Amino acid sequence: TSSYYMSKLPDWVDNFNKLELPGKYLSQEWKTFFPIEQYTESSVDDSPYETKIAGKERPTFPYNLPELRKKNGGFDLLSSTPFANDLLTDMAKATIKGEQMGKNTTTDFLTVSFSATDIIGHAMGPNAVEIEDTYIRLDRNIEDFLNYLDKEIGVGNYTVFLTADHAVAEVPQYLRDNRVPAGYFNADNMEIGLRDFLKPYFPDKNIIENVSNFQIFLNQEVFTGSPKSSGVDLLIVSELIATYLIQQDGVASVFTENVLRQANYAEEGIRGMVIRGYNPKRSGDIAYVLQPGWMEWGKVQGSTHGSPYTYDTHVPMLFYGFGVKQGTTSAYHPITDIAPTLAVLLKIKYPNGCTGQPISELLK
């Protein structure tokens, strides 16, 4: 929390910290929960597509955490192990008890973000034994937490939803080695080439302010701070940059600010995703999307996310408990449907920034 809400941590948090659980979780060996030969949903343990932890010659089980923590930032190592999820489960249970959640007629809302899967997934990629073992252990964390809710809150007295902020891409080098189109996009090299490309058109002018998050931010002072600059110049620069970008290896689509500002917010497909992600006050002047299998990543080990393709955007959406009808659906629902669905369950107004619709299939 922050000093806006309280000047010191609650006593129950201080008592939780006194348990010194991070040290206890790092005092053990990380080995697979089941015999490693049962891990049939992942690749081989010794894979060239996984990042090695400092102190390990190969990215393989087991991991001697007491020894490895010396070369991996001490307690920082915990977040790269599934035991970080154990600690978070302990904290979630302590929060419910310490704050007396669910003990009166006012609805309480607790969010828990199990992020070890993200950190391990970035380092090892989606096919690693390490990530399979992390999810096997996370499944038990969730089981433990649901049993705790049954005991403390009561069966049928709570609603749970589970989802994710993103999925993940395959390691591009893995795709390449298996003859699938993929690649690595170097934004720094692209920026250098783009600046050289613009020099003959606008000599002695620093046109590019920043390149980040698949966006080009232009130096607006060039177009507004001089009587020689005009809105026409801005349109010309945007089109020149779009023309340059679309010719680069790995670039699939380019969208200028003028196009995004006039586009239909409800448009479907990748273009619609870019439009909904565009903020006219904060976003860049040109946005670009890479081709499937491509990513901006500086190494051949590990993976990341951030593209609009289904391998990056298809995430689970599970509901359980009070007010939820048993069943499944194959209909598409973006995670923005979660907030209005909860609002219906709680019989309250939709949030003022709500863009989704309630999921009628699951409501009793």
C-alpha atoms as a printed R data frame, in Angstrom:
    type eleno elety resid chain resno       x       y       z
1   ATOM     1    CA   THR     A     1   0.000   0.000   0.000
2   ATOM     2    CA   SER     A     2   1.052   3.635   0.341
3   ATOM     3    CA   SER     A     3   0.976   6.442   2.908
4   ATOM     4    CA   TYR     A     4  -2.202   7.675   1.213
5   ATOM     5    CA   TYR     A     5  -4.053   4.853   2.971
6   ATOM     6    CA   MET     A     6  -1.996   4.165   6.084
7   ATOM     7    CA   SER     A     7   1.229   5.292   7.755
8   ATOM     8    CA   LYS     A     8   2.480   1.803   8.602
9   ATOM     9    CA   LEU     A     9   1.813  -1.789   7.705
10  ATOM    10    CA   PRO     A    10  -0.927  -3.631   9.623
11  ATOM    11    CA   ASP     A    11   0.235  -5.791  12.505
12  ATOM    12    CA   TRP     A    12  -0.759  -8.957  10.662
13  ATOM    13    CA   VAL     A    13   1.608  -8.068   7.792
14  ATOM    14    CA   ASP     A    14   4.470  -7.466  10.227
15  ATOM    15    CA   ASN     A    15   3.730 -10.816  11.845
16  ATOM    16    CA   PHE     A    16   3.684 -12.491   8.412
17  ATOM    17    CA   ASN     A    17   7.059 -10.978   7.531
18  ATOM    18    CA   LYS     A    18   8.504 -12.231  10.828
19  ATOM    19    CA   LEU     A    19   7.932 -15.787   9.602
20  ATOM    20    CA   GLU     A    20  10.799 -15.186   7.117
21  ATOM    21    CA   LEU     A    21   9.223 -17.516   4.572
22  ATOM    22    CA   PRO     A    22  11.341 -16.388   1.567
23  ATOM    23    CA   GLY     A    23  14.463 -17.743   3.233
24  ATOM    24    CA   LYS     A    24  12.723 -21.003   4.051
25  ATOM    25    CA   TYR     A    25  11.540 -21.464   0.478
26  ATOM    26    CA   LEU     A    26  15.044 -20.804  -0.847
27  ATOM    27    CA   SER     A    27  16.612 -23.298   1.538
28  ATOM    28    CA   GLN     A    28  15.481 -26.278  -0.541
29  ATOM    29    CA   GLU     A    29  16.238 -27.918  -3.858
30  ATOM    30    CA   TRP     A    30  13.951 -27.347  -6.817
31  ATOM    31    CA   LYS     A    31  13.371 -30.717  -8.399
32  ATOM    32    CA   THR     A    32  10.407 -31.879 -10.449
33  ATOM    33    CA   PHE     A    33   7.246 -32.567  -8.455
34  ATOM    34    CA   PHE     A    34   6.740 -35.869 -10.297
35  ATOM    35    CA   PRO     A    35   9.408 -38.128 -11.816
36  ATOM    36    CA   ILE     A    36  10.794 -36.187 -14.761
37  ATOM    37    CA   GLU     A    37   9.937 -38.940 -17.257
38  ATOM    38    CA   GLN     A    38   6.248 -38.162 -16.644
39  ATOM    39    CA   TYR     A    39   6.667 -34.642 -18.057
40  ATOM    40    CA   THR     A    40   5.348 -35.418 -21.530
41  ATOM    41    CA   GLU     A    41   3.851 -31.967 -22.258
42  ATOM    42    CA   SER     A    42   7.268 -30.320 -22.461
43  ATOM    43    CA   SER     A    43  10.463 -30.730 -24.439
44  ATOM    44    CA   VAL     A    44  13.743 -32.277 -23.304
45  ATOM    45    CA   ASP     A    45  15.158 -30.873 -20.073
46  ATOM    46    CA   ASP     A    46  18.502 -29.897 -21.600
47  ATOM    47    CA   SER     A    47  17.332 -27.500 -24.299
48  ATOM    48    CA   PRO     A    48  19.320 -24.857 -26.226
49  ATOM    49    CA   TYR     A    49  16.310 -22.521 -26.116
50  ATOM    50    CA   GLU     A    50  16.357 -21.981 -22.340
51  ATOM    51    CA   THR     A    51  18.251 -19.366 -20.316
52  ATOM    52    CA   LYS     A    52  20.853 -20.687 -17.905
53  ATOM    53    CA   ILE     A    53  20.647 -19.478 -14.314
54  ATOM    54    CA   ALA     A    54  23.954 -18.047 -13.089
55  ATOM    55    CA   GLY     A    55  25.922 -20.822 -11.449
56  ATOM    56    CA   LYS     A    56  24.439 -23.583 -13.637
57  ATOM    57    CA   GLU     A    57  26.297 -25.058 -16.603
58  ATOM    58    CA   ARG     A    58  23.039 -26.255 -18.164
59  ATOM    59    CA   PRO     A    59  19.356 -25.281 -17.676
60  ATOM    60    CA   THR     A    60  18.474 -28.643 -16.156
61  ATOM    61    CA   PHE     A    61  17.004 -30.104 -12.984
62  ATOM    62    CA   PRO     A    62  17.665 -30.181 -10.104
63  ATOM    63    CA   TYR     A    63  18.340 -26.589  -8.938
64  ATOM    64    CA   ASN     A    64  20.262 -26.203  -5.702
65  ATOM    65    CA   LEU     A    65  18.653 -22.971  -4.503
66  ATOM    66    CA   PRO     A    66  20.816 -22.364  -1.396
67  ATOM    67    CA   GLU     A    67  23.888 -22.472  -3.619
68  ATOM    68    CA   LEU     A    68  22.408 -20.625  -6.600
69  ATOM    69    CA   ARG     A    69  21.048 -17.692  -4.595
70  ATOM    70    CA   LYS     A    70  24.608 -16.489  -3.977
71  ATOM    71    CA   LYS     A    71  25.013 -15.690  -7.689
72  ATOM    72    CA   ASN     A    72  21.429 -14.645  -8.425
73  ATOM    73    CA   GLY     A    73  20.724 -11.647  -6.239
74  ATOM    74    CA   GLY     A    74  19.917 -13.447  -3.008
75  ATOM    75    CA   PHE     A    75  16.168 -13.271  -2.465
76  ATOM    76    CA   ASP     A    76  15.701 -12.152  -6.092
77  ATOM    77    CA   LEU     A    77  16.100 -15.793  -7.084
78  ATOM    78    CA   LEU     A    78  12.794 -16.681  -5.415
79  ATOM    79    CA   SER     A    79  10.739 -15.028  -8.178
80  ATOM    80    CA   SER     A    80  12.367 -17.358 -10.721
81  ATOM    81    CA   THR     A    81  11.096 -20.449  -8.921
82  ATOM    82    CA   PRO     A    82   7.594 -21.886  -8.385
83  ATOM    83    CA   PHE     A    83   8.059 -21.348  -4.648
84  ATOM    84    CA   ALA     A    84   7.265 -17.662  -5.211
85  ATOM    85    CA   ASN     A    85   3.720 -18.851  -5.869
86  ATOM    86    CA   ASP     A    86   3.806 -20.781  -2.595
87  ATOM    87    CA   LEU     A    87   4.765 -17.586  -0.787
88  ATOM    88    CA   LEU     A    88   2.006 -15.643  -2.545
89  ATOM    89    CA   THR     A    89  -0.555 -18.291  -1.585
90  ATOM    90    CA   ASP     A    90   0.562 -17.975   2.033
91  ATOM    91    CA   MET     A    91   0.213 -14.188   1.782
92  ATOM    92    CA   ALA     A    92  -3.254 -14.428   0.224
93  ATOM    93    CA   LYS     A    93  -4.477 -16.641   3.045
94  ATOM    94    CA   ALA     A    94  -2.926 -14.330   5.620
95  ATOM    95    CA   THR     A    95  -4.663 -11.369   3.953
96  ATOM    96    CA   ILE     A    96  -8.079 -12.995   4.195
97  ATOM    97    CA   LYS     A    97  -7.584 -13.786   7.853
98  ATOM    98    CA   GLY     A    98  -5.847 -10.534   8.778
99  ATOM    99    CA   GLU     A    99  -8.412  -8.302   7.071
100 ATOM   100    CA   GLN     A   100 -11.349 -10.478   8.158
101 ATOM   101    CA   MET     A   101 -12.527 -10.747   4.575
102 ATOM   102    CA   GLY     A   102 -15.929 -12.259   3.945
103 ATOM   103    CA   LYS     A   103 -17.085 -11.787   7.533
104 ATOM   104    CA   ASN     A   104 -19.830  -9.200   6.958
105 ATOM   105    CA   THR     A   105 -22.464  -8.253   4.385
106 ATOM   106    CA   THR     A   106 -20.138  -6.030   2.362
107 ATOM   107    CA   THR     A   107 -18.484  -7.706  -0.628
108 ATOM   108    CA   ASP     A   108 -14.688  -7.944  -0.377
109 ATOM   109    CA   PHE     A   109 -12.471  -8.151  -3.460
110 ATOM   110    CA   LEU     A   110  -9.047  -9.829  -3.428
111 ATOM   111    CA   THR     A   111  -6.780 -10.073  -6.472
112 ATOM   112    CA   VAL     A   112  -3.827 -12.457  -6.552
113 ATOM   113    CA   SER     A   113  -1.256 -12.409  -9.362
114 ATOM   114    CA   PHE     A   114   0.767 -15.612  -9.626
115 ATOM   115    CA   SER     A   115   3.715 -14.218 -11.588
116 ATOM   116    CA   ALA     A   116   6.359 -16.919 -11.265
117 ATOM   117    CA   THR     A   117   4.887 -18.506 -14.393
118 ATOM   118    CA   ASP     A   118   5.621 -15.278 -16.274
119 ATOM   119    CA   ILE     A   119   9.211 -14.918 -15.079
120 ATOM   120    CA   ILE     A   120  10.079 -18.576 -15.629
121 ATOM   121    CA   GLY     A   121   8.271 -18.584 -18.969
122 ATOM   122    CA   HIS     A   122  10.253 -15.580 -20.216
123 ATOM   123    CA   ALA     A   123  13.523 -17.246 -19.272
124 ATOM   124    CA   MET     A   124  12.768 -20.791 -20.404
125 ATOM   125    CA   GLY     A   125  10.096 -20.511 -23.094
126 ATOM   126    CA   PRO     A   126   6.748 -22.323 -23.257
127 ATOM   127    CA   ASN     A   127   8.100 -25.831 -23.842
128 ATOM   128    CA   ALA     A   128  10.466 -26.137 -20.871
129 ATOM   129    CA   VAL     A   129  10.165 -28.786 -18.182
130 ATOM   130    CA   GLU     A   130  10.614 -25.913 -15.728
131 ATOM   131    CA   ILE     A   131   7.416 -24.222 -16.898
132 ATOM   132    CA   GLU     A   132   5.428 -27.481 -16.873
133 ATOM   133    CA   ASP     A   133   6.569 -28.161 -13.324
134 ATOM   134    CA   THR     A   134   5.661 -24.600 -12.322
135 ATOM   135    CA   TYR     A   135   2.102 -25.067 -13.589
136 ATOM   136    CA   ILE     A   136   1.786 -28.461 -11.902
137 ATOM   137    CA   ARG     A   137   2.745 -26.807  -8.630
138 ATOM   138    CA   LEU     A   138   0.516 -23.788  -9.301
139 ATOM   139    CA   ASP     A   139  -2.423 -26.151  -9.725
140 ATOM   140    CA   ARG     A   140  -1.781 -27.313  -6.176
141 ATOM   141    CA   ASN     A   141  -1.509 -23.718  -4.959
142 ATOM   142    CA   ILE     A   142  -4.955 -23.034  -6.361
143 ATOM   143    CA   GLU     A   143  -6.337 -26.234  -4.825
144 ATOM   144    CA   ASP     A   144  -4.895 -25.231  -1.458
145 ATOM   145    CA   PHE     A   145  -6.354 -21.729  -1.735
146 ATOM   146    CA   LEU     A   146  -9.826 -22.944  -2.741
147 ATOM   147    CA   ASN     A   147  -9.845 -25.357   0.195
148 ATOM   148    CA   TYR     A   148  -8.916 -22.444   2.442
149 ATOM   149    CA   LEU     A   149 -11.782 -20.370   1.038
150 ATOM   150    CA   ASP     A   150 -14.192 -23.244   1.644
151 ATOM   151    CA   LYS     A   151 -13.053 -23.389   5.255
152 ATOM   152    CA   GLU     A   152 -12.819 -19.661   6.051
153 ATOM   153    CA   ILE     A   153 -15.533 -18.154   3.830
154 ATOM   154    CA   GLY     A   154 -17.771 -21.173   3.278
155 ATOM   155    CA   VAL     A   155 -18.718 -23.244   0.243
156 ATOM   156    CA   GLY     A   156 -20.912 -21.195  -2.082
157 ATOM   157    CA   ASN     A   157 -20.141 -17.903  -0.354
158 ATOM   158    CA   TYR     A   158 -17.485 -16.673  -2.778
159 ATOM   159    CA   THR     A   159 -16.855 -16.282  -6.504
160 ATOM   160    CA   VAL     A   160 -13.481 -16.866  -8.144
161 ATOM   161    CA   PHE     A   161 -12.349 -15.918 -11.634
162 ATOM   162    CA   LEU     A   162  -9.005 -16.840 -13.166
163 ATOM   163    CA   THR     A   163  -7.434 -15.387 -16.286
164 ATOM   164    CA   ALA     A   164  -4.128 -13.973 -17.574
165 ATOM   165    CA   ASP     A   165  -2.846 -10.693 -18.993
166 ATOM   166    CA   HIS     A   166  -1.226 -12.438 -21.958
167 ATOM   167    CA   ALA     A   167  -0.108 -15.742 -23.363
168 ATOM   168    CA   VAL     A   168   3.318 -16.287 -24.949
169 ATOM   169    CA   ALA     A   169   5.094 -16.884 -28.240
170 ATOM   170    CA   GLU     A   170   7.241 -19.836 -29.187
171 ATOM   171    CA   VAL     A   171  10.983 -19.211 -29.098
172 ATOM   172    CA   PRO     A   172  11.714 -17.904 -32.623
173 ATOM   173    CA   GLN     A   173  14.961 -19.856 -32.886
174 ATOM   174    CA   TYR     A   174  13.056 -23.040 -32.056
175 ATOM   175    CA   LEU     A   175  10.634 -22.242 -34.896
176 ATOM   176    CA   ARG     A   176  13.501 -21.503 -37.269
177 ATOM   177    CA   ASP     A   177  15.199 -24.785 -36.436
178 ATOM   178    CA   ASN     A   178  11.944 -26.559 -37.251
179 ATOM   179    CA   ARG     A   179  11.563 -24.729 -40.588
180 ATOM   180    CA   VAL     A   180   8.738 -22.461 -39.436
181 ATOM   181    CA   PRO     A   181   8.904 -18.786 -40.548
182 ATOM   182    CA   ALA     A   182  10.094 -16.670 -37.588
183 ATOM   183    CA   GLY     A   183  12.729 -14.148 -36.669
184 ATOM   184    CA   TYR     A   184  14.147 -11.487 -34.365
185 ATOM   185    CA   PHE     A   185  13.469  -7.810 -34.965
186 ATOM   186    CA   ASN     A   186  16.111  -5.298 -33.880
187 ATOM   187    CA   ALA     A   187  14.385  -1.980 -33.159
188 ATOM   188    CA   ASP     A   188  17.682  -0.200 -32.519
189 ATOM   189    CA   ASN     A   189  19.007  -1.080 -35.970
190 ATOM   190    CA   MET     A   190  15.676  -0.129 -37.487
191 ATOM   191    CA   GLU     A   191  15.826   3.283 -35.807
192 ATOM   192    CA   ILE     A   192  19.330   3.940 -37.145
193 ATOM   193    CA   GLY     A   193  18.237   3.029 -40.659
194 ATOM   194    CA   LEU     A   194  15.094   5.136 -40.354
195 ATOM   195    CA   ARG     A   195  17.034   8.241 -39.295
196 ATOM   196    CA   ASP     A   196  19.376   7.819 -42.277
197 ATOM   197    CA   PHE     A   197  16.372   7.355 -44.556
198 ATOM   198    CA   LEU     A   198  14.781  10.643 -43.402
199 ATOM   199    CA   LYS     A   199  17.924  12.814 -43.614
200 ATOM   200    CA   PRO     A   200  17.669  13.650 -47.338
201 ATOM   201    CA   TYR     A   201  14.043  14.738 -46.892
202 ATOM   202    CA   PHE     A   202  14.536  16.748 -43.670
203 ATOM   203    CA   PRO     A   203  18.241  17.650 -43.336
204 ATOM   204    CA   ASP     A   204  19.457  18.974 -39.984
205 ATOM   205    CA   LYS     A   205  16.210  18.015 -38.257
206 ATOM   206    CA   ASN     A   206  15.850  15.455 -35.478
207 ATOM   207    CA   ILE     A   207  12.581  13.887 -36.600
208 ATOM   208    CA   ILE     A   208  12.512  10.812 -34.335
209 ATOM   209    CA   GLU     A   209  11.971  11.401 -30.612
210 ATOM   210    CA   ASN     A   210  11.704   7.771 -29.482
211 ATOM   211    CA   VAL     A   211  11.151   4.219 -30.713
212 ATOM   212    CA   SER     A   212   9.577   1.843 -28.198
213 ATOM   213    CA   ASN     A   213   6.762  -0.660 -27.753
214 ATOM   214    CA   PHE     A   214   6.293  -1.037 -31.526
215 ATOM   215    CA   GLN     A   215   5.677   2.698 -31.903
216 ATOM   216    CA   ILE     A   216   7.494   5.657 -33.458
217 ATOM   217    CA   PHE     A   217   7.248   8.900 -31.467
218 ATOM   218    CA   LEU     A   218   7.998  11.973 -33.551
219 ATOM   219    CA   ASN     A   219   9.678  15.148 -32.299
220 ATOM   220    CA   GLN     A   220   6.617  17.395 -32.362
221 ATOM   221    CA   GLU     A   221   8.675  20.573 -31.873
222 ATOM   222    CA   VAL     A   222  10.028  20.123 -35.382
223 ATOM   223    CA   PHE     A   223   6.499  20.525 -36.723
224 ATOM   224    CA   THR     A   224   5.039  23.039 -34.254
225 ATOM   225    CA   GLY     A   225   7.993  25.096 -32.989
226 ATOM   226    CA   SER     A   226   8.982  26.710 -36.276
227 ATOM   227    CA   PRO     A   227   7.007  28.750 -38.817
228 ATOM   228    CA   LYS     A   228   8.658  26.666 -41.550
229 ATOM   229    CA   SER     A   229   6.980  23.508 -40.248
230 ATOM   230    CA   SER     A   230   3.388  22.587 -41.012
231 ATOM   231    CA   GLY     A   231   0.789  19.902 -40.603
232 ATOM   232    CA   VAL     A   232   1.568  18.857 -44.154
233 ATOM   233    CA   ASP     A   233   5.147  18.083 -43.120
234 ATOM   234    CA   LEU     A   234   3.852  15.853 -40.349
235 ATOM   235    CA   LEU     A   235   1.671  13.904 -42.765
236 ATOM   236    CA   ILE     A   236   4.556  13.549 -45.203
237 ATOM   237    CA   VAL     A   237   6.926  12.282 -42.482
238 ATOM   238    CA   SER     A   238   4.322   9.785 -41.251
239 ATOM   239    CA   GLU     A   239   3.834   8.391 -44.746
240 ATOM   240    CA   LEU     A   240   7.586   8.237 -45.371
241 ATOM   241    CA   ILE     A   241   8.122   6.315 -42.142
242 ATOM   242    CA   ALA     A   242   5.238   3.956 -42.927
243 ATOM   243    CA   THR     A   243   6.742   3.278 -46.344
244 ATOM   244    CA   TYR     A   244  10.152   2.563 -44.797
245 ATOM   245    CA   LEU     A   245   8.803   0.311 -42.050
246 ATOM   246    CA   ILE     A   246   6.670  -1.889 -44.270
247 ATOM   247    CA   GLN     A   247   9.779  -2.788 -46.278
248 ATOM   248    CA   GLN     A   248  11.648  -4.092 -43.230
249 ATOM   249    CA   ASP     A   249  11.975  -7.829 -42.639
250 ATOM   250    CA   GLY     A   250   9.522  -8.987 -40.010
251 ATOM   251    CA   VAL     A   251   7.102  -6.041 -40.250
252 ATOM   252    CA   ALA     A   252   3.538  -7.067 -41.143
253 ATOM   253    CA   SER     A   253   1.518  -3.853 -40.822
254 ATOM   254    CA   VAL     A   254   2.024  -0.136 -40.184
255 ATOM   255    CA   PHE     A   255  -0.579   2.343 -38.908
256 ATOM   256    CA   THR     A   256  -0.166   6.115 -38.835
257 ATOM   257    CA   GLU     A   257  -1.730   8.345 -36.196
258 ATOM   258    CA   ASN     A   258  -4.067   9.834 -38.777
259 ATOM   259    CA   VAL     A   259  -5.438   6.401 -39.656
260 ATOM   260    CA   LEU     A   260  -5.832   5.290 -36.042
261 ATOM   261    CA   ARG     A   261  -7.527   8.498 -34.945
262 ATOM   262    CA   GLN     A   262 -10.241   8.143 -37.582
263 ATOM   263    CA   ALA     A   263 -10.706   4.378 -37.307
264 ATOM   264    CA   ASN     A   264 -13.661   2.426 -35.946
265 ATOM   265    CA   TYR     A   265 -13.118   1.386 -32.317
266 ATOM   266    CA   ALA     A   266 -15.280  -1.727 -32.819
267 ATOM   267    CA   GLU     A   267 -13.302  -2.979 -35.821
268 ATOM   268    CA   GLU     A   268 -12.337  -6.645 -35.649
269 ATOM   269    CA   GLY     A   269  -9.016  -8.328 -36.303
270 ATOM   270    CA   ILE     A   270  -5.473  -7.116 -35.709
271 ATOM   271    CA   ARG     A   271  -6.200  -3.593 -36.914
272 ATOM   272    CA   GLY     A   272  -9.027  -3.377 -34.371
273 ATOM   273    CA   MET     A   273  -6.656  -4.446 -31.586
274 ATOM   274    CA   VAL     A   274  -4.195  -1.698 -32.525
275 ATOM   275    CA   ILE     A   275  -7.013   0.851 -32.621
276 ATOM   276    CA   ARG     A   276  -8.242  -0.121 -29.136
277 ATOM   277    CA   GLY     A   277  -4.713   0.040 -27.817
278 ATOM   278    CA   TYR     A   278  -4.176   3.527 -29.195
279 ATOM   279    CA   ASN     A   279  -4.331   6.487 -26.800
280 ATOM   280    CA   PRO     A   280  -4.246   9.822 -28.664
281 ATOM   281    CA   LYS     A   281  -2.597  11.550 -25.686
282 ATOM   282    CA   ARG     A   282   0.094   8.971 -24.978
283 ATOM   283    CA   SER     A   283   0.674   6.684 -27.929
284 ATOM   284    CA   GLY     A   284   3.200   7.119 -30.713
285 ATOM   285    CA   ASP     A   285   2.592   8.726 -34.094
286 ATOM   286    CA   ILE     A   286   3.128   5.484 -36.004
287 ATOM   287    CA   ALA     A   287   2.451   1.936 -34.781
288 ATOM   288    CA   TYR     A   288   3.702  -1.256 -36.396
289 ATOM   289    CA   VAL     A   289   2.979  -4.966 -35.996
290 ATOM   290    CA   LEU     A   290   5.475  -7.749 -36.596
291 ATOM   291    CA   GLN     A   291   4.750 -10.880 -38.576
292 ATOM   292    CA   PRO     A   292   3.714 -14.106 -36.766
293 ATOM   293    CA   GLY     A   293   6.660 -15.814 -35.113
294 ATOM   294    CA   TRP     A   294   8.710 -12.618 -35.002
295 ATOM   295    CA   MET     A   295   9.582 -10.773 -31.811
296 ATOM   296    CA   GLU     A   296  11.747  -7.982 -30.531
297 ATOM   297    CA   TRP     A   297  14.064 -10.030 -28.326
298 ATOM   298    CA   GLY     A   298  17.810  -9.824 -27.924
299 ATOM   299    CA   LYS     A   299  18.694 -13.487 -27.491
300 ATOM   300    CA   VAL     A   300  17.864 -16.932 -28.839
301 ATOM   301    CA   GLN     A   301  16.919 -18.276 -25.408
302 ATOM   302    CA   GLY     A   302  13.569 -17.609 -23.774
303 ATOM   303    CA   SER     A   303  10.504 -15.876 -25.112
304 ATOM   304    CA   THR     A   304   8.207 -12.894 -24.677
305 ATOM   305    CA   HIS     A   305   4.790 -11.535 -25.621
306 ATOM   306    CA   GLY     A   306   3.194  -8.400 -27.022
307 ATOM   307    CA   SER     A   307   1.844  -9.361 -30.443
308 ATOM   308    CA   PRO     A   308  -1.846  -9.455 -31.482
309 ATOM   309    CA   TYR     A   309  -1.787 -13.065 -32.678
310 ATOM   310    CA   THR     A   310  -3.765 -15.831 -30.994
311 ATOM   311    CA   TYR     A   311  -0.687 -17.481 -29.515
312 ATOM   312    CA   ASP     A   312  -0.199 -14.254 -27.543
313 ATOM   313    CA   THR     A   313  -3.817 -13.318 -26.828
314 ATOM   314    CA   HIS     A   314  -5.603 -16.626 -26.149
315 ATOM   315    CA   VAL     A   315  -5.771 -16.917 -22.365
316 ATOM   316    CA   PRO     A   316  -7.939 -18.908 -19.939
317 ATOM   317    CA   MET     A   317 -11.094 -17.462 -18.467
318 ATOM   318    CA   LEU     A   318 -12.487 -19.574 -15.647
319 ATOM   319    CA   PHE     A   319 -15.292 -18.763 -13.224
320 ATOM   320    CA   TYR     A   320 -16.197 -20.779 -10.151
321 ATOM   321    CA   GLY     A   321 -18.465 -20.463  -7.144
322 ATOM   322    CA   PHE     A   322 -21.455 -18.322  -6.237
323 ATOM   323    CA   GLY     A   323 -23.685 -17.301  -9.142
324 ATOM   324    CA   VAL     A   324 -21.773 -19.340 -11.722
325 ATOM   325    CA   LYS     A   325 -23.553 -21.956 -13.833
326 ATOM   326    CA   GLN     A   326 -21.632 -25.147 -14.586
327 ATOM   327    CA   GLY     A   327 -20.540 -25.570 -18.186
328 ATOM   328    CA   THR     A   328 -18.184 -24.465 -20.934
329 ATOM   329    CA   THR     A   329 -18.457 -22.279 -24.017
330 ATOM   330    CA   SER     A   330 -16.479 -21.990 -27.223
331 ATOM   331    CA   ALA     A   331 -17.721 -18.459 -27.912
332 ATOM   332    CA   TYR     A   332 -15.055 -15.738 -28.006
333 ATOM   333    CA   HIS     A   333 -14.944 -13.527 -24.938
334 ATOM   334    CA   PRO     A   334 -12.207 -10.925 -24.364
335 ATOM   335    CA   ILE     A   335 -11.087 -10.443 -20.786
336 ATOM   336    CA   THR     A   336 -12.811  -7.046 -20.803
337 ATOM   337    CA   ASP     A   337 -16.024  -9.077 -20.365
338 ATOM   338    CA   ILE     A   338 -14.952 -10.022 -16.825
339 ATOM   339    CA   ALA     A   339 -15.724  -6.665 -15.195
340 ATOM   340    CA   PRO     A   340 -19.348  -6.398 -16.425
341 ATOM   341    CA   THR     A   341 -19.923 -10.074 -15.572
342 ATOM   342    CA   LEU     A   342 -18.828  -9.446 -11.988
343 ATOM   343    CA   ALA     A   343 -20.997  -6.323 -11.903
344 ATOM   344    CA   VAL     A   344 -24.036  -8.421 -12.834
345 ATOM   345    CA   LEU     A   345 -23.205 -10.962 -10.116
346 ATOM   346    CA   LEU     A   346 -22.846  -8.159  -7.560
347 ATOM   347    CA   LYS     A   347 -25.922  -6.304  -8.855
348 ATOM   348    CA   ILE     A   348 -23.985  -3.056  -9.233
349 ATOM   349    CA   LYS     A   349 -23.375  -0.590 -12.059
350 ATOM   350    CA   TYR     A   350 -20.724  -1.314 -14.668
351 ATOM   351    CA   PRO     A   351 -17.377   0.456 -14.150
352 ATOM   352    CA   ASN     A   352 -17.315   3.815 -15.937
353 ATOM   353    CA   GLY     A   353 -14.542   2.646 -18.278
354 ATOM   354    CA   CYS     A   354 -16.222  -0.661 -19.092
355 ATOM   355    CA   THR     A   355 -16.109  -1.769 -22.746
356 ATOM   356    CA   GLY     A   356 -17.093  -5.432 -22.451
357 ATOM   357    CA   GLN     A   357 -20.387  -7.283 -22.088
358 ATOM   358    CA   PRO     A   358 -21.520  -9.737 -19.371
359 ATOM   359    CA   ILE     A   359 -20.955 -13.410 -20.194
360 ATOM   360    CA   SER     A   360 -24.540 -14.622 -20.229
361 ATOM   361    CA   GLU     A   361 -23.619 -18.303 -20.630
362 ATOM   362    CA   LEU     A   362 -22.245 -18.580 -17.101
363 ATOM   363    CA   LEU     A   363 -24.878 -16.600 -15.212
364 ATOM   364    CA   LYS     A   364 -27.542 -18.586 -13.394
